[in-house]
Amino acid sequence: MFIIGNIIGSIFWGGLIALLLTAAVWLLCQVLDRARSVWTYAVLLVFFLLAGAQCTMMVGTMYAKGYLTDIGEYANMLVSTGEDMAGSVSGNIDDISNILDQISEEYPIVTPIINKIDISDAQEYMAKGHTLVDFITDDIHDALNYYILRRVLWTLGFMIVAAIAIIWLNKPTDYTYDINNLDEIY
């Protein structure tokens, strides 16, 4: 039930953020006196849809970060029931892979991230005095932060492209004709 609420919340907050960003682009174009055609609203609509998707994914990732403590506790429980791998380098790759698979089954929201974890780094990480649980949660945390950063950068890129497109589509023309003196033109 929490997942459904998180999805609805992600869509709501992502849409609200996208709406605010769309208003900011529109206001910028108003200040520059360039928001006066149908093209402006077409570009703003496309920007809203693209930014809405990015912002929704960003907010959803923030919700996923809320599960990180639960994932850490679950991983700690799995490690303590298995062999003594928590602080030693003796944990073999198959055991670590098995623990990651069980976390992936319990928390499918982070499955894509868990599938990208390089297990060979776990041995080196644990050799530095960290636990396997720290390795797992730190890797997931870093991946989620990187994902959020990418969403922010994509949204900023869309904002810049939308503003440039609106300004370019509404560039002032130098063609002014006096309807009474059309003979001078030809």
CSV table of N, CA and C in Angstrom, one decimal, residues 24 86 133 149:
chain,number,residue,atom,x,y,z
A,24,ALA,N,8.1,29.4,-14.6
A,24,ALA,CA,9.4,30.1,-14.6
A,24,ALA,C,9.9,30.4,-16.0
A,86,ALA,N,30.2,-9.9,8.2
A,86,ALA,CA,30.0,-8.5,8.5
A,86,ALA,C,31.2,-7.6,8.5
A,133,VAL,N,27.2,-4.6,5.0
A,133,VAL,CA,25.9,-3.8,5.0
A,133,VAL,C,26.3,-2.4,4.6
A,149,LEU,N,20.8,13.4,-9.5
A,149,LEU,CA,21.6,14.5,-10.2
A,149,LEU,C,21.3,14.5,-11.7
